[in-house]
CSV table of C-alpha atoms and ligand atoms in Angstrom, one decimal:
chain,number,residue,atom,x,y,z
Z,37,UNK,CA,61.4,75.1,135.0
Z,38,UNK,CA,58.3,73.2,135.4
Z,39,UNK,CA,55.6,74.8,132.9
Z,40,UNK,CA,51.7,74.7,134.3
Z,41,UNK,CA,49.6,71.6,135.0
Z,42,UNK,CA,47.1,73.2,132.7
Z,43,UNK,CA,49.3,73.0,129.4
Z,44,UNK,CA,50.7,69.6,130.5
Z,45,UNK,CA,47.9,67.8,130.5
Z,46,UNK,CA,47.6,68.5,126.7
Z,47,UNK,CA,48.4,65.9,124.2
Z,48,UNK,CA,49.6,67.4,121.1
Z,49,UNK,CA,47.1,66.2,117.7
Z,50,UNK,CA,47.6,63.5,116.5
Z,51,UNK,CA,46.8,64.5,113.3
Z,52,UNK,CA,49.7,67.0,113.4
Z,53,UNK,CA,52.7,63.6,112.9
Z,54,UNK,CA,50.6,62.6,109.7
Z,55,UNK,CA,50.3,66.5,108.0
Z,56,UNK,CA,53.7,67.1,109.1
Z,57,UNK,CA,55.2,63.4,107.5
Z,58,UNK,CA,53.2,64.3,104.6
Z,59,UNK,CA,54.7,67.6,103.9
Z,60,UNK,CA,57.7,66.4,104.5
Z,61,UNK,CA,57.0,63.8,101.6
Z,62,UNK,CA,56.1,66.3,98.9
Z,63,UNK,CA,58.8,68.2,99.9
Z,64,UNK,CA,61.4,65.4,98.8
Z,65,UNK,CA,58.7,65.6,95.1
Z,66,UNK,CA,57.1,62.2,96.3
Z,67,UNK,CA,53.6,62.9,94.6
Z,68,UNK,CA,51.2,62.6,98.2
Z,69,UNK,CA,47.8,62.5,97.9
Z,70,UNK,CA,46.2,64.6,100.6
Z,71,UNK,CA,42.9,63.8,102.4
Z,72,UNK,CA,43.7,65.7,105.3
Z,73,UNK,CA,42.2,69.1,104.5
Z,74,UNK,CA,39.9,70.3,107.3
Z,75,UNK,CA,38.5,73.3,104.7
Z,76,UNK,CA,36.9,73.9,101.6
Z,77,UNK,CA,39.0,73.9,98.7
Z,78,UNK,CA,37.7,77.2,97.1
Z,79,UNK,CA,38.9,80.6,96.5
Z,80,UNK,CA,37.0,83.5,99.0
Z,81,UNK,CA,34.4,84.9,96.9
Z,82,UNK,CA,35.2,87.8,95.1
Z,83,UNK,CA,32.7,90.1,96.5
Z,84,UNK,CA,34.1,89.2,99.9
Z,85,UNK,CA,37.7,90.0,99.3
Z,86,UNK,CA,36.7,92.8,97.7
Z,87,UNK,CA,35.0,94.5,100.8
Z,88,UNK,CA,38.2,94.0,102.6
Z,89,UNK,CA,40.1,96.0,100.5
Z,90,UNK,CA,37.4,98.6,100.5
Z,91,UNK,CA,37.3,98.0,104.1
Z,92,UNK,CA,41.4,98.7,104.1
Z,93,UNK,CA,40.7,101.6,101.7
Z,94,UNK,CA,37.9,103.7,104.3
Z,95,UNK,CA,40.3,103.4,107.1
Z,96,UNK,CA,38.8,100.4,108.8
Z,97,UNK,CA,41.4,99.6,110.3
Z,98,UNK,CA,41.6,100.0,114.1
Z,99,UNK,CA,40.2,98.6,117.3
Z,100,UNK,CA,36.6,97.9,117.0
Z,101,UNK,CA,34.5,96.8,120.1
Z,102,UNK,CA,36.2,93.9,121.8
Z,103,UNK,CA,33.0,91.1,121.1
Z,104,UNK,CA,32.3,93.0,117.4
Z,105,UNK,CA,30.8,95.4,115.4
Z,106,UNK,CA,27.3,95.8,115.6
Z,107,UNK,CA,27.2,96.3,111.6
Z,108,UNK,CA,28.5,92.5,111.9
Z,109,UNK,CA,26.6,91.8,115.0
Z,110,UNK,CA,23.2,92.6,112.9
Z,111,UNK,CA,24.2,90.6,109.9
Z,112,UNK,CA,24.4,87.7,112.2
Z,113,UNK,CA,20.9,88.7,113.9
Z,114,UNK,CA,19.5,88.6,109.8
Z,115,UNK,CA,21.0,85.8,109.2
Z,116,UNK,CA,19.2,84.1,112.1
Z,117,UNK,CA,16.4,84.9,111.2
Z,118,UNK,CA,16.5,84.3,107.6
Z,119,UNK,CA,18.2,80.7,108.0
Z,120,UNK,CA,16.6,79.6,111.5
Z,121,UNK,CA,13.5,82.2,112.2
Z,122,UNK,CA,15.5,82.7,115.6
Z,123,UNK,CA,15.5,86.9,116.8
Z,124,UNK,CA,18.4,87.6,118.8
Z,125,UNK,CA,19.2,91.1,119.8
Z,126,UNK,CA,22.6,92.6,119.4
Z,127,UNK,CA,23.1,91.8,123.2
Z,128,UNK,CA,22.9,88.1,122.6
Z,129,UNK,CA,25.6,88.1,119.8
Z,130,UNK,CA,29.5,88.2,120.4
Z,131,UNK,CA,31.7,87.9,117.3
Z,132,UNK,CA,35.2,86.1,117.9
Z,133,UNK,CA,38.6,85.1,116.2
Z,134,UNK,CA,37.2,82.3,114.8
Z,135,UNK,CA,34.8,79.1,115.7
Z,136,UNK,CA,37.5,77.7,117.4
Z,137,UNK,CA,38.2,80.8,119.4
Z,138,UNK,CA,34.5,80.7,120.4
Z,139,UNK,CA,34.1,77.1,121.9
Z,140,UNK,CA,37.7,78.5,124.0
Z,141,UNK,CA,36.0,81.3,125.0
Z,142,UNK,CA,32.7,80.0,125.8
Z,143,UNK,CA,34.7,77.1,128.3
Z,144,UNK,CA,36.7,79.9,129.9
Z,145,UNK,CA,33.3,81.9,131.0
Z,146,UNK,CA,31.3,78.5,131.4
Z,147,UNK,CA,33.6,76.6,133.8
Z,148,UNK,CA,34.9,75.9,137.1
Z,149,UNK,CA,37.2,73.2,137.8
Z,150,UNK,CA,35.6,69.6,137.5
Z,151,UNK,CA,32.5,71.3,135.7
Z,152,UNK,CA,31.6,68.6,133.0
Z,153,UNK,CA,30.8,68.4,129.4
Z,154,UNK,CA,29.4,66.3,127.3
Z,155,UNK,CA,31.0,65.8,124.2
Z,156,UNK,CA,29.7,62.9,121.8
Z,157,UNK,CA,32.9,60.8,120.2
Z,158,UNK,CA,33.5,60.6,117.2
Z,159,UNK,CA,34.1,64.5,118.2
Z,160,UNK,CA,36.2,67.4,117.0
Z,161,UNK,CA,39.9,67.3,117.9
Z,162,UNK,CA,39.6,70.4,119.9
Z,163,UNK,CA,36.7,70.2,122.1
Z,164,UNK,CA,37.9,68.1,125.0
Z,165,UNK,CA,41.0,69.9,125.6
Z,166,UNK,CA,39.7,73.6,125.3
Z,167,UNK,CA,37.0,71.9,128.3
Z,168,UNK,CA,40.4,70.9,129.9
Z,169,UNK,CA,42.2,74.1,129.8
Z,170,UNK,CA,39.4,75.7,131.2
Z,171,UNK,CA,40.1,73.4,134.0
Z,172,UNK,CA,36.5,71.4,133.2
Z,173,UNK,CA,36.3,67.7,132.7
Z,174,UNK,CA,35.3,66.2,129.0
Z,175,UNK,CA,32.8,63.3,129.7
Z,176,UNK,CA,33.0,61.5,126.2
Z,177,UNK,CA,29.9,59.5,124.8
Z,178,UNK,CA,30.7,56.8,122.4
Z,179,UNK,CA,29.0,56.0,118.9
Z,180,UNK,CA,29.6,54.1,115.8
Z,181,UNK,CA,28.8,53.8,112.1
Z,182,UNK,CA,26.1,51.4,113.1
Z,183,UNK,CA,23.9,54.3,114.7
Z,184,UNK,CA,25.3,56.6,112.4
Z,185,UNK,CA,27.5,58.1,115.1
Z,186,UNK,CA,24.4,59.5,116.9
Z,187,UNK,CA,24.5,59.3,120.5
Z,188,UNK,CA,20.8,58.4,122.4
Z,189,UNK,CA,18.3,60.2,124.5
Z,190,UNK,CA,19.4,57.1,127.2
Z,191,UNK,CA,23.4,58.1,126.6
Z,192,UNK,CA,22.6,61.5,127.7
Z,193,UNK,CA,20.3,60.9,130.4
Z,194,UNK,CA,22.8,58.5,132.0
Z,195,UNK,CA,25.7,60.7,131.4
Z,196,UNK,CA,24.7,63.5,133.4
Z,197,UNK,CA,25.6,64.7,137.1
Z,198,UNK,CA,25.1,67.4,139.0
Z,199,UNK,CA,28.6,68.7,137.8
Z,200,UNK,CA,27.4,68.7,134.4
Z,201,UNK,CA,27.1,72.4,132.7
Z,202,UNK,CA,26.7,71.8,128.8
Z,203,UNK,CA,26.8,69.5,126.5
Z,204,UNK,CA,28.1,69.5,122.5
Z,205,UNK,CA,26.0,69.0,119.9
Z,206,UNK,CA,27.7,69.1,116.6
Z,207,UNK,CA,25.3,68.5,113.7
Z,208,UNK,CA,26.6,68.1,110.6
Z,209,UNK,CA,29.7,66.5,112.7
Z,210,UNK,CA,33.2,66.9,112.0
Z,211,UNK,CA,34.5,64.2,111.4
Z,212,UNK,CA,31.8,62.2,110.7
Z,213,UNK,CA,29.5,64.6,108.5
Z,214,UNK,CA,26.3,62.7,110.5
Z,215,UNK,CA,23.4,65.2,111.4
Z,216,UNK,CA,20.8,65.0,113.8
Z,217,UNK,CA,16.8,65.3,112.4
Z,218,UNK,CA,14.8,67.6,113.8
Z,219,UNK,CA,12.9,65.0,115.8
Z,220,UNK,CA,16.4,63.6,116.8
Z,221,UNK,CA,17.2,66.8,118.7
Z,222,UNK,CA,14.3,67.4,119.9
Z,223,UNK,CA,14.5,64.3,122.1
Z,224,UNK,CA,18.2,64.7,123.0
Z,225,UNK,CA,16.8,68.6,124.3
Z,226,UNK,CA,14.2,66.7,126.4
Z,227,UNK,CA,16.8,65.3,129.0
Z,228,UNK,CA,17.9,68.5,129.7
Z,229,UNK,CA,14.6,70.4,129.8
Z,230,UNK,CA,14.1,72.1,133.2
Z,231,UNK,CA,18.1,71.4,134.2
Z,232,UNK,CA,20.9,74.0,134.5
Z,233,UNK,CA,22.6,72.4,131.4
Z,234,UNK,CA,23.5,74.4,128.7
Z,235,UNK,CA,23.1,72.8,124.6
Z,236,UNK,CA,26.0,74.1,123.1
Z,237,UNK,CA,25.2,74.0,119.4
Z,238,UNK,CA,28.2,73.9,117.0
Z,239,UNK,CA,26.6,75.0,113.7
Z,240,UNK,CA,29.8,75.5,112.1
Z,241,UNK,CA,28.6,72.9,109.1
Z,242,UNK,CA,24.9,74.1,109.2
Z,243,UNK,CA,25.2,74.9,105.0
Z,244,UNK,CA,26.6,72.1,104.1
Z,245,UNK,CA,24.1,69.6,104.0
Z,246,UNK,CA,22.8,67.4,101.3
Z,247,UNK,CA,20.2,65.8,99.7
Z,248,UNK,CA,17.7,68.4,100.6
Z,249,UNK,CA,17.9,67.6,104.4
Z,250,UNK,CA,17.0,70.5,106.8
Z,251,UNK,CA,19.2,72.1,109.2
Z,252,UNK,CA,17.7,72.3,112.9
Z,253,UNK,CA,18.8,73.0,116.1
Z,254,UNK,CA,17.7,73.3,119.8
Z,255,UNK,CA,17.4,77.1,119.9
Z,256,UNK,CA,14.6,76.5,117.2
Z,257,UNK,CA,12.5,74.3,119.4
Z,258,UNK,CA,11.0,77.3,121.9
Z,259,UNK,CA,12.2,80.3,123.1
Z,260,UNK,CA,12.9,78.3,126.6
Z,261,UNK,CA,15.0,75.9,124.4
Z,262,UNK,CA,16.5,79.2,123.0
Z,263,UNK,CA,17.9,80.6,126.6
Z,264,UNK,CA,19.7,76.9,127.2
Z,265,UNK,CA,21.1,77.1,123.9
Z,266,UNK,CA,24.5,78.7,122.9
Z,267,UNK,CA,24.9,78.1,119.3
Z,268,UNK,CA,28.5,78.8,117.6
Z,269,UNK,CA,28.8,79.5,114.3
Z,270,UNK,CA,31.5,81.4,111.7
Z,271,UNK,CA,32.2,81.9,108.0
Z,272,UNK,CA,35.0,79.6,107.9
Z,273,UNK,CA,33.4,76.6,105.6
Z,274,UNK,CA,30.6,78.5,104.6
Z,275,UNK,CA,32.6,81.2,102.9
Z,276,UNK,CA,35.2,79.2,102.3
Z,277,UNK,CA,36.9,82.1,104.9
Z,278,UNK,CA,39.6,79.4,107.0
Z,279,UNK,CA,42.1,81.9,107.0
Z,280,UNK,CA,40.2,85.1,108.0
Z,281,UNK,CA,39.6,83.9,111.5
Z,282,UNK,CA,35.8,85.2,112.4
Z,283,UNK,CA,33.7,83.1,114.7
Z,284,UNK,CA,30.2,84.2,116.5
Z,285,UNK,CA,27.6,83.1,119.2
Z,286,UNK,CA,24.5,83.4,120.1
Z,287,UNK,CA,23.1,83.5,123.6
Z,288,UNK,CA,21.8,84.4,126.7
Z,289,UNK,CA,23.0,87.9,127.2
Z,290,UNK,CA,25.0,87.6,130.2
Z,291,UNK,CA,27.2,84.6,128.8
Z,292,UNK,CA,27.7,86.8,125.9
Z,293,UNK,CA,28.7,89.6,127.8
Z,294,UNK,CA,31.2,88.3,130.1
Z,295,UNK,CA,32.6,86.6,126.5
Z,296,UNK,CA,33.0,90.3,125.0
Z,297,UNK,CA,34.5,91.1,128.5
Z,298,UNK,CA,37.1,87.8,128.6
Z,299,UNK,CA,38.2,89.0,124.9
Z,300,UNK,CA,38.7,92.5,126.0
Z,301,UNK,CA,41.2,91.1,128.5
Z,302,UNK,CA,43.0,88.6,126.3
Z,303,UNK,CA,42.8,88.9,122.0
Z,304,UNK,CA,40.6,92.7,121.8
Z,305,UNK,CA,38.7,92.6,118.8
Z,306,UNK,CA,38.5,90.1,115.9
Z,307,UNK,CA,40.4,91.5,113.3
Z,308,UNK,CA,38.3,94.7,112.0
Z,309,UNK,CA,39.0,94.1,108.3
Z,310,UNK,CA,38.3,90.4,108.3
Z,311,UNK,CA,34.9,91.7,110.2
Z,312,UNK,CA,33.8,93.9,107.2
Z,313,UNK,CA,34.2,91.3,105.0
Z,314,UNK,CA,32.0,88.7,107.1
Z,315,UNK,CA,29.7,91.5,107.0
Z,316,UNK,CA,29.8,91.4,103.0
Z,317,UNK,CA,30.0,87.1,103.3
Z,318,UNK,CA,26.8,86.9,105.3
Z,319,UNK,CA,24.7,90.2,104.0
Z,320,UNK,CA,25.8,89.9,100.3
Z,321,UNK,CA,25.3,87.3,97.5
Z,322,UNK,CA,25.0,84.0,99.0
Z,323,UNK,CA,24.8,81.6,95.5
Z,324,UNK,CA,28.4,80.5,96.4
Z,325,UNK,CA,27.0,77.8,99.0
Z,326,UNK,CA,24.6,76.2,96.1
Z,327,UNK,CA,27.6,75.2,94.1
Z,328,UNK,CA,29.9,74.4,96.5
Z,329,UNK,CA,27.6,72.2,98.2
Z,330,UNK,CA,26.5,71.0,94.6
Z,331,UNK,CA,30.2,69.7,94.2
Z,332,UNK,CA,30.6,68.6,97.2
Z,333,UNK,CA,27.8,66.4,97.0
Z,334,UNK,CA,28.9,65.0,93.7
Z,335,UNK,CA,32.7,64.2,95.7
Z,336,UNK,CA,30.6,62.3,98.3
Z,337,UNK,CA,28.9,60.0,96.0
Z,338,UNK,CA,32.4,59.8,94.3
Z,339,UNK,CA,34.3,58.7,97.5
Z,340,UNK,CA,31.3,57.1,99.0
Z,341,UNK,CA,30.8,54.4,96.2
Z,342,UNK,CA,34.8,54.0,95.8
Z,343,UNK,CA,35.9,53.1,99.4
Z,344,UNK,CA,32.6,50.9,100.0
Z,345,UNK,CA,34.0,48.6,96.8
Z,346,UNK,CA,37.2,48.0,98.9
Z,347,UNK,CA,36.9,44.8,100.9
Z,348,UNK,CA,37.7,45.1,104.7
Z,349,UNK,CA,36.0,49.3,104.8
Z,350,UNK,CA,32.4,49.9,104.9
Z,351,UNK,CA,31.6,54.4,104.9
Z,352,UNK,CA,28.6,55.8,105.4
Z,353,UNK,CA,27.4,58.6,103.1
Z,354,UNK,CA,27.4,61.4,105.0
Z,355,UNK,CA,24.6,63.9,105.3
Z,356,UNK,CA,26.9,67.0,105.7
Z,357,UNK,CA,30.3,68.9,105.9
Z,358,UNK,CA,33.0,67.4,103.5
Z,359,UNK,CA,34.6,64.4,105.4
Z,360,UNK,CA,33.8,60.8,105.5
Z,361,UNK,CA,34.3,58.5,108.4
Z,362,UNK,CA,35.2,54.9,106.9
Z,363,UNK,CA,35.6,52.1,109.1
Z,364,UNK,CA,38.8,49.8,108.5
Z,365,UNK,CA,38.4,47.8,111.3
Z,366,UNK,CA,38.0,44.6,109.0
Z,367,UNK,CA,41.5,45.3,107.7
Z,368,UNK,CA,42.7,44.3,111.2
Z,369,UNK,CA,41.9,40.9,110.9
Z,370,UNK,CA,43.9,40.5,107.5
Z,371,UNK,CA,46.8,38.2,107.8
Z,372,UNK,CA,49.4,41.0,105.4
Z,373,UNK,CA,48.0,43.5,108.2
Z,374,UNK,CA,48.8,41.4,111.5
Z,375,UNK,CA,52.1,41.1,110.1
Z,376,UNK,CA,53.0,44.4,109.3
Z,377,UNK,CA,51.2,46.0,112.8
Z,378,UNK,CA,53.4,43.5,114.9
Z,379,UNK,CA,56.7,45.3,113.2
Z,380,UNK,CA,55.2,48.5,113.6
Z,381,UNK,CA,55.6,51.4,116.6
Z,382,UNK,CA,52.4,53.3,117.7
Z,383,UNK,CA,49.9,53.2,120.4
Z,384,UNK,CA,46.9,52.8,118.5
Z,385,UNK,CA,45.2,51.0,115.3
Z,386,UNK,CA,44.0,53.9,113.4
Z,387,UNK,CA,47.7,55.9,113.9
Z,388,UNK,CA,49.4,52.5,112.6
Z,389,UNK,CA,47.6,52.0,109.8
Z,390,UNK,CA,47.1,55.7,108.5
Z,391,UNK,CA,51.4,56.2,108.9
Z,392,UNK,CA,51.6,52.9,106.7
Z,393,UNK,CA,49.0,54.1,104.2
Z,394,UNK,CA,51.0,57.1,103.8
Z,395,UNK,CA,54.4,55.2,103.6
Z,396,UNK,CA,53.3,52.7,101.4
Z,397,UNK,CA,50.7,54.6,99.3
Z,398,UNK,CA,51.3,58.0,99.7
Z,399,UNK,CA,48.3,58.9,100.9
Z,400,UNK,CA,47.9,60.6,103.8
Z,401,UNK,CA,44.3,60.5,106.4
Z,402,UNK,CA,43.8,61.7,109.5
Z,403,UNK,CA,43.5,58.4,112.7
Z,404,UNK,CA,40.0,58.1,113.8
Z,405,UNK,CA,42.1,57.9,117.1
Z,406,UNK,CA,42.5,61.4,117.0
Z,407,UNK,CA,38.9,61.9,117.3
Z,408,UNK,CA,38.2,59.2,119.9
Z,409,UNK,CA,37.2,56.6,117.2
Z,410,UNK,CA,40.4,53.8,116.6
Z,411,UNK,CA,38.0,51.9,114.2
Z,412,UNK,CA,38.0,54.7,111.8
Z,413,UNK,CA,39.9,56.9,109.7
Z,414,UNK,CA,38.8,60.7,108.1
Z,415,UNK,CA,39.5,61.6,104.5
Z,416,UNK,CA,38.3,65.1,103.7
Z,417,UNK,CA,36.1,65.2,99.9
Z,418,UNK,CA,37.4,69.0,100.1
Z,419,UNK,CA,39.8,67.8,96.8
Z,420,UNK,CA,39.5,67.8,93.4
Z,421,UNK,CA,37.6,64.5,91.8
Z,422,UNK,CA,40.7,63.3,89.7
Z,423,UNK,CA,42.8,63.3,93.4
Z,424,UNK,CA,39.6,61.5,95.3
Z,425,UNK,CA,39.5,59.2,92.1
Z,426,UNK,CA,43.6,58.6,92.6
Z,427,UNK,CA,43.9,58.4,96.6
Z,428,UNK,CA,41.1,56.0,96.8
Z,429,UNK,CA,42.7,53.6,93.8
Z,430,UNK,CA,45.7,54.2,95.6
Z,431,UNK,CA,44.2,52.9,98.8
Z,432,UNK,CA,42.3,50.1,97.4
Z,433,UNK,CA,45.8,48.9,96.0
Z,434,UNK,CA,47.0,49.1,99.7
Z,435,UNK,CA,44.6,47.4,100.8
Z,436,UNK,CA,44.3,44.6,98.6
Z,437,UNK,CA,48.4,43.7,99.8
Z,438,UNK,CA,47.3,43.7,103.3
Z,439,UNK,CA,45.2,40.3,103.0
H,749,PLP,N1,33.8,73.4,114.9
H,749,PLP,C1,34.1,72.4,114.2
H,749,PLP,C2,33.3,71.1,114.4
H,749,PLP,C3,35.2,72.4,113.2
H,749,PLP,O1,35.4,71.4,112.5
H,749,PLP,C4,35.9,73.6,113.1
H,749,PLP,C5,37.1,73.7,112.2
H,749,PLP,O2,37.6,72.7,111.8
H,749,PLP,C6,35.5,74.7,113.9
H,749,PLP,C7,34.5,74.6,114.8
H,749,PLP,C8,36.3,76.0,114.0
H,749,PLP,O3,36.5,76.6,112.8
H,749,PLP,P1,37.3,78.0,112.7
H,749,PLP,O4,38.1,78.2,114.0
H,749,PLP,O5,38.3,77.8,111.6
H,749,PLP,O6,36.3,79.1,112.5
């Protein structure tokens, strides 16, 4: 039986062949070095696992309100005003399975068909087709290391139509880990002052930023900016909380309403014990972010200054999140490369040379193809140093063969 249009016209990841060939790898005890890890490599703080279980322990564990708790609901309206001096009422918070869950949600309430979205490339696997199942059209915008991956006032003025109903802003970016100055977004909010186009603010990475650089979005520019913002957020990398799946926004009331409605019709609530312990994540002690972020920084430099020494990849040193976005297109002109790729199946560059890598090397990264960049390749820094220090000999070695 034919299935619908709707999940047909969905490509599977392509980072799923290179996790999945990895695995496969240390199953048979071939010793893999991983950089594929899309979240922090620490242990949920203590004080947040604990809440659960006192969570589990009071009885917390029915239906709550489908869009959240409002215990939850006003941790996340303190939190906004502690991090971002933004005051949103209960009204303008929904709280959902997850970030991931959000952005879904937010398409399904947001779109008609052939509604457009703006979504800057290099971007996060998921966005365009979580537009696409909500029957809306991605309209990519490309960058490059060269502009740090930033996309222009000019880009976004040119990209829009009168279809066009939001656009992403994802600052620090996955997978790039480039974020946007202050000044930065304020321009990019210019071209859509006065338009029925939403700014749809993925914060996810908003604590993990280095080098003392501040965190700003478009909701902090004016409480107009504010109502055209829809800023999603969650304790996933904060917290180091992947696996507990809680995810918020923050909006105009009536988008956030019809969210809570749409969740009371699909999912029902985000899990109610996972909620009590966001509550603890984002009320309670919050020094686990200094020292992650402290090691994470020092993995940056670490990985930073290693992949730059190899010839034929130049990285830039990212200003947030845990991934870096090296460039290998200099290995394609290597003679050992040409004739390796002419032997090899695959559609694109980045797929090609990242299967090899892992073949050869045993390392496995994720194809920048998979993120709308074939130039590139992601590593995650979310490792220990001695496996950053070994995968990137590893690859240097690789590299060095392919001249
Ligand atoms: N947004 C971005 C840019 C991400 O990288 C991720 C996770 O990888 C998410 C949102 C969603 O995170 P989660 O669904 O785990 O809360």
């Amino acid at each position: 039986m034919k299935l619908s249009d709707r999940i047909l016209q969905i490509q599977p990841s392509p980072t799923l062949y290179i996790t999945a060939l990895a695995k496969e790898m240390k199953s048979q005890g071939i010793d893999v070095v991983s950089f594929g890890a899309g979240e922090p490599d620490f242990d949920t703080p203590q004080n947040i696992k604990d809440a659960a279980v006192d969570a589990i322990a009071a009885g917390m564990t029915k239906y709550t309100p489908a869009g959240g708790i409002n215990e939850l609901k006003q941790a996340i309206a303190d939190k906004f005003v502690r991090d971002n001096s933004l005051a949103y009422g209960l009204n303008e918070i929904v709280v959902n399975c997850g970030g991931k869950h959000s952005f879904y949600n937010l398409m399904q309430v947001l779109l008609d068909p052939e509604d457009e979205v703006v979504i800057p490339a290099p971007y996060w696997v998921s966005y365009p087709p979580m537009v696409q199942l909500a029957g809306g059209k991605p309209v990519i915008l490309d960058t490059n290391d060269m502009s740090d991956f930033k996309i222009t006032p000019q880009q976004l003025t040119d990209s829009i139509t009168p279809k066009t109903k939001g656009v992403v802003i994802n600052s620090p970016s996955n997978p790039t880990g480039s974020s946007y100055t202050e000044q930065e977004i304020r321009d990019l909010a210019a071209v859509v002052e006065g338009k029925d186009i939403f700014i749809i603010s993925d914060d996810i990475y908003e604590s993990i930023i280095y080098n003392g650089k501040k965190f700003f979005n478009s909701a902090m520019i004016s409480e107009d900016f504010k109502h055209k913002t829809i800023i999603l957020n969650g304790v996933s990398k904060t917290y180091s909380m992947t696996g507990w799946r809680i995810g918020y926004m923050a909006g105009d009331a009536d988008v956030m309403k019809k969210v809570g409605i749409l969740q009371s019709q699909s999912t029902s609530n985000p899990c109610s014990i996972a909620q009590w312990a966001a509550v603890e994540a984002i009320n309670g002690d919050q020094s686990f972010i200094a020292k992650m972020v402290e090691t994470f920084a020092r993995r940056r430099d670490l990985i930073v200054d290693k992949l730059n020494a190899i010839d034929g990849i130049t990285v830039n040193r990212p200003d947030g999140a845990f991934y870096v976005f090296p460039n290998i297109s200099g290995i394609r002109g290597f003679d050992g490369w040409k004739k390796i790729e002419s032997g090899l199946d695959g559609d694109s560059f980045s797929s090609k040379f990242t299967e090899q890598l892992l073949k050869d090397a045993n390392v496995a990264a994720v194809p920048g193809i998979a993120f709308g960049a074939d130039d590139y390749m992601r590593l995650s820094f979310a490792t220990s140093d001695e496996l950053i220090q070994k995968g990137v000999d590893r690859i240097a070695q690789f590299v060095a063969t392919l001249r």
